[in-house]
mmCIF file of C-alpha atoms in Angstrom:
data_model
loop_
_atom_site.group_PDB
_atom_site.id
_atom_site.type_symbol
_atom_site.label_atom_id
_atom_site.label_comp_id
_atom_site.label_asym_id
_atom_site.label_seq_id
_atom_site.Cartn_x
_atom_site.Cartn_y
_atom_site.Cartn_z
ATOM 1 C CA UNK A 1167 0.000 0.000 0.000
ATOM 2 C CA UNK A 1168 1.335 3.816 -0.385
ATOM 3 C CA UNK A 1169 0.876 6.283 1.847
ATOM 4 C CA UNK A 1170 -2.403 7.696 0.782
ATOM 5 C CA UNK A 1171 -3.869 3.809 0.679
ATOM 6 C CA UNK A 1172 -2.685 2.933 4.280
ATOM 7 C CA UNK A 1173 -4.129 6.064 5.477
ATOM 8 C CA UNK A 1174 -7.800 5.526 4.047
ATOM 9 C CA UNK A 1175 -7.664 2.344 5.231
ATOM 10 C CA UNK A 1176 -7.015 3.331 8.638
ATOM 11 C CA UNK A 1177 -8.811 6.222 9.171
ATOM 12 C CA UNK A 1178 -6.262 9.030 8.950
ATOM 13 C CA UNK A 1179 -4.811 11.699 6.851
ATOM 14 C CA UNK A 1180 -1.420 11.161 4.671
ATOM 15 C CA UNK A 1181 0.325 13.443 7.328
ATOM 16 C CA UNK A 1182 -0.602 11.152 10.172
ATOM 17 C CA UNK A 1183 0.981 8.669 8.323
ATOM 18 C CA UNK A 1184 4.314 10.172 7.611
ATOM 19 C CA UNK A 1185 4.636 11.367 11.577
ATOM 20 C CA UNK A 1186 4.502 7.877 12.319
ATOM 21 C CA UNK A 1187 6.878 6.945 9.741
ATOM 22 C CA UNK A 1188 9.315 9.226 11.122
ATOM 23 C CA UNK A 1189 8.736 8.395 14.648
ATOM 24 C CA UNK A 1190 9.450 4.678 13.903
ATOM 25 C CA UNK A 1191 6.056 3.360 14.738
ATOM 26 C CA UNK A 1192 5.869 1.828 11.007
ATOM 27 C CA UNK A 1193 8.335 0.286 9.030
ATOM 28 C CA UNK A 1194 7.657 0.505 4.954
ATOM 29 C CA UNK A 1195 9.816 -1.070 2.604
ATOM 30 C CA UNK A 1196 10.720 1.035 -0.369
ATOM 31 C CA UNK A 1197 9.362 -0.280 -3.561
ATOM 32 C CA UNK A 1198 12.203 -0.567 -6.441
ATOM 33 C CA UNK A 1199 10.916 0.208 -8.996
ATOM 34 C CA UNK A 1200 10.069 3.665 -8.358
ATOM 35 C CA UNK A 1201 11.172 4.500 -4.625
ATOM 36 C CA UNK A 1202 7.530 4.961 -2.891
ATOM 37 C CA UNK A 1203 7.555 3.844 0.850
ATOM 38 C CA UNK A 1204 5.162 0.467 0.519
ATOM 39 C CA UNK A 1205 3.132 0.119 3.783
ATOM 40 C CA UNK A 1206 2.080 -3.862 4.117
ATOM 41 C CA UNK A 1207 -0.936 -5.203 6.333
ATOM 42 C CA UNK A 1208 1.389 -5.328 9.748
ATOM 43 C CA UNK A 1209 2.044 -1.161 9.201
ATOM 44 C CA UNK A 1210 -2.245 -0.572 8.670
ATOM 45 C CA UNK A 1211 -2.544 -3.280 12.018
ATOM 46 C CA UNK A 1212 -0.221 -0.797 13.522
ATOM 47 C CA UNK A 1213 -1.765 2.590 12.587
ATOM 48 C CA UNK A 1214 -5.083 1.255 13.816
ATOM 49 C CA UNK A 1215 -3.771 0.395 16.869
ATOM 50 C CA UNK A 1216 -1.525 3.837 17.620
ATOM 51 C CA UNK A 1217 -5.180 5.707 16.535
ATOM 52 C CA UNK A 1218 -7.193 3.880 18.521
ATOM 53 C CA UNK A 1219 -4.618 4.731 21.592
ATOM 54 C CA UNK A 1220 -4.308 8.101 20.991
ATOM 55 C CA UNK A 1221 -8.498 8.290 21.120
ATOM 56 C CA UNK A 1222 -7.654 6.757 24.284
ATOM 57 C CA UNK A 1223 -5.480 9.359 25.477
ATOM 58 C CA UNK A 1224 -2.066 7.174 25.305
ATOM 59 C CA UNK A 1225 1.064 9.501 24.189
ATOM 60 C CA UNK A 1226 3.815 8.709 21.492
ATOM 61 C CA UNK A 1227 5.964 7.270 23.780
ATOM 62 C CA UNK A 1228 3.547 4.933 25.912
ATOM 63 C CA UNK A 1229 2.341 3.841 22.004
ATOM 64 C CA UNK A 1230 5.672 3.464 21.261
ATOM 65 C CA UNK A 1231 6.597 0.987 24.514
ATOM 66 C CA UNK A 1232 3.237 -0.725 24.295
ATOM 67 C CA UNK A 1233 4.497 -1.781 20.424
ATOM 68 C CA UNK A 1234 7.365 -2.639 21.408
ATOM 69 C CA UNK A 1235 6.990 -4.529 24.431
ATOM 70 C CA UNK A 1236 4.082 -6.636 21.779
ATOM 71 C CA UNK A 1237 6.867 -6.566 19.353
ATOM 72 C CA UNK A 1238 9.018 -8.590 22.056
ATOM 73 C CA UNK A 1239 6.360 -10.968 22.652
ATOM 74 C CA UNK A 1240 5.266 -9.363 25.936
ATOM 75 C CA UNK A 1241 2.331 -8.599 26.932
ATOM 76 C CA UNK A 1242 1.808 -4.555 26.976
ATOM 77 C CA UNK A 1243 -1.345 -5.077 28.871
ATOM 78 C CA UNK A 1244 -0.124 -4.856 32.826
ATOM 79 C CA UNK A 1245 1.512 -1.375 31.452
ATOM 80 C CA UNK A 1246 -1.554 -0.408 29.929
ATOM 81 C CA UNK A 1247 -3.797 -0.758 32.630
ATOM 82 C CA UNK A 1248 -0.770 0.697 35.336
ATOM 83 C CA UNK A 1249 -0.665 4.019 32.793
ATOM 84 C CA UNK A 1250 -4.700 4.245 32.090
ATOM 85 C CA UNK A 1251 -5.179 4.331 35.759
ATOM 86 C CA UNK A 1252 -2.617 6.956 37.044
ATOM 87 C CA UNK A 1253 -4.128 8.977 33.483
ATOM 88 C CA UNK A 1254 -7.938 8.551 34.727
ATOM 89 C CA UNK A 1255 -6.638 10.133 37.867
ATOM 90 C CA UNK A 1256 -5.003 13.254 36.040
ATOM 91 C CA UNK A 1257 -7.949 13.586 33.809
ATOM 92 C CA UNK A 1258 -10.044 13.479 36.788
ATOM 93 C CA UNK A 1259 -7.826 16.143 38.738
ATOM 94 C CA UNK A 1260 -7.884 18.290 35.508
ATOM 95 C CA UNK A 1261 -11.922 18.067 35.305
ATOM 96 C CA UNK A 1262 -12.346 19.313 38.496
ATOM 97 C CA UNK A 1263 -10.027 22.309 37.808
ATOM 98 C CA UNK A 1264 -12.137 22.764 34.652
ATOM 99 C CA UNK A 1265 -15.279 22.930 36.717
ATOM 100 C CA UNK A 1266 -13.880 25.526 39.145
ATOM 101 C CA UNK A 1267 -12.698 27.453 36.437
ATOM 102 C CA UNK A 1268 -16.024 27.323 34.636
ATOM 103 C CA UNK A 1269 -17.956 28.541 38.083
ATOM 104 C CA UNK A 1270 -15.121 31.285 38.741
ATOM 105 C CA UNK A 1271 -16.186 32.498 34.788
ATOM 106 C CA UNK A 1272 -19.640 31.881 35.319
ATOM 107 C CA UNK A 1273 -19.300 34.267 38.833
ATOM 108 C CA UNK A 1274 -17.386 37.072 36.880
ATOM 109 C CA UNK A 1275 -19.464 37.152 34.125
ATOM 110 C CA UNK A 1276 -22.671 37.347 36.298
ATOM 111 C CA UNK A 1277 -20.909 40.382 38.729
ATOM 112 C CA UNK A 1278 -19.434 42.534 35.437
ATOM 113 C CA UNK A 1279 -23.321 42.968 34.387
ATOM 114 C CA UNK A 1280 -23.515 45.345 37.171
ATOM 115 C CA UNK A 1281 -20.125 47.156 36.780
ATOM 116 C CA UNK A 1282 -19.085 50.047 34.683
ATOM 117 C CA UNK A 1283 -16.407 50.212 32.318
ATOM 118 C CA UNK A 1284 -13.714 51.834 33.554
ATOM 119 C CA UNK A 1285 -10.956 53.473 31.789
ATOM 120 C CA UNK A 1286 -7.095 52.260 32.601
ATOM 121 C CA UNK A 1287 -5.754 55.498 35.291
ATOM 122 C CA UNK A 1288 -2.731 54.413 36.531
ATOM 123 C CA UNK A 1289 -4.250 52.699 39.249
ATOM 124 C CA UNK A 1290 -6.492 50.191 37.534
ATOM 125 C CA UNK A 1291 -6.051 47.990 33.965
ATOM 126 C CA UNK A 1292 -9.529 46.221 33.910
ATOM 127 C CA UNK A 1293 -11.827 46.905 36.438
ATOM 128 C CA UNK A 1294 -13.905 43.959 35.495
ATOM 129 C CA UNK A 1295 -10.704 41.472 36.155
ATOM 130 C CA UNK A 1296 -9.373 43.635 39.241
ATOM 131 C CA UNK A 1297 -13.045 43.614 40.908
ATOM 132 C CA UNK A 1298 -15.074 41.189 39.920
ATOM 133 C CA UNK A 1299 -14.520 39.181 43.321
ATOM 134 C CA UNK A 1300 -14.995 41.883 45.902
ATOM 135 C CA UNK A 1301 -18.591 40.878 46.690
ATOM 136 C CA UNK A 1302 -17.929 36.950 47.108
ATOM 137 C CA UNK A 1303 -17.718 34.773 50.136
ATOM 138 C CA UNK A 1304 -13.897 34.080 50.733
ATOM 139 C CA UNK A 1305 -14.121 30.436 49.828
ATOM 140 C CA UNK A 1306 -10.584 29.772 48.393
ATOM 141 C CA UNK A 1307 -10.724 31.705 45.136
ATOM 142 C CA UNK A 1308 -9.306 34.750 46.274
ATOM 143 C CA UNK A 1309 -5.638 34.960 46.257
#
C-alpha cells in the first residue's frame, strides 16, 4: 500500500501517516521500482492500533513501549492498565479544575453585568478582572 492507501484504510490523513513513519512506529519497505515507501498489512494493524490509543489518550511514547513490548512478545497489557489508571486520575484532577474554572467564569461574568467600564488610570487595567470578586464569600478563590 502507499501512503495515501494505508491512510484511508485506517482512518487518517497522509500526514498522520508520515509522523509515524518518522517516529518509527511503522516500518515501509521502499518499492524498487520507483522509490515509494510500501506500507504492508502489519504497518495498517499498527496505525489502527496507535489511533485507537491516541483516542484513548495514550502519548507517542507509551504507544511506542506498548508496540514494542508486543513486538518482544510481551504482553503490553499490565503497562496499559498501570498508565490508564494513574491517566484517569489526572484527567479526573484536571476536570475538576475545569469545573472551578467554569464557576469562577460563570461568577465574573454574572458580577461585570452590574459594573461600569472603567478606563485604565494608573491605578487600575480592567476593572472587570481587578473587581469582579470583591462581593464573594472568601471560599478559596481569592488569592
Amino acid at each position: 500500500m502507499k501512503v495515501k492507501e494505508i491512510a484511508i484504510g485506517a482512518g487518517v490523513n497522509p500526514d498522520t501517516v508520515r509522523f509515524y513513519t518518522r517516529e518509527g512506529l511503522l516500518k515501509p519497505t521502499r518499492n524498487p521500482d520507483n522509490n515509494y515507501q510500501q506500507y504492508d498489512s502489519e504497518d495498517l494493524r499498527r496505525l489502527r492500533f496507535a489511533r485507537k490509543a491516541r483516542q484513548l489518550g495514550f502519548s507517542l511514547p507509551e504507544i511506542r513501549q506498548i508496540l514494542e513490548q508486543a513486538d518482544d512478545h510481551h504482553s503490553p497489557c499490565p503497562m496499559v492498565r498501570d498508565v490508564f489508571q494513574q491517566r484517569l486520575v489526572e484527567v479526573e484532577r484536571e476536570i475538576a479544575e475545569l469545573q472551578q474554572l467554569r464557576s469562577r467564569m460563570t461568577a465574573a461574568l454574572s458580577a461585570w453585568q452590574d459594573m461600569p467600564d472603567g478606563t485604565p488610570d494608573g491605578h487600575t487595567i480592567c476593572r472587570l478582572i481587578e473587581h469582579w470578586d470583591e462581593s464573594l464569600p472568601d471560599d478559596g478563590w481569592k488569592e
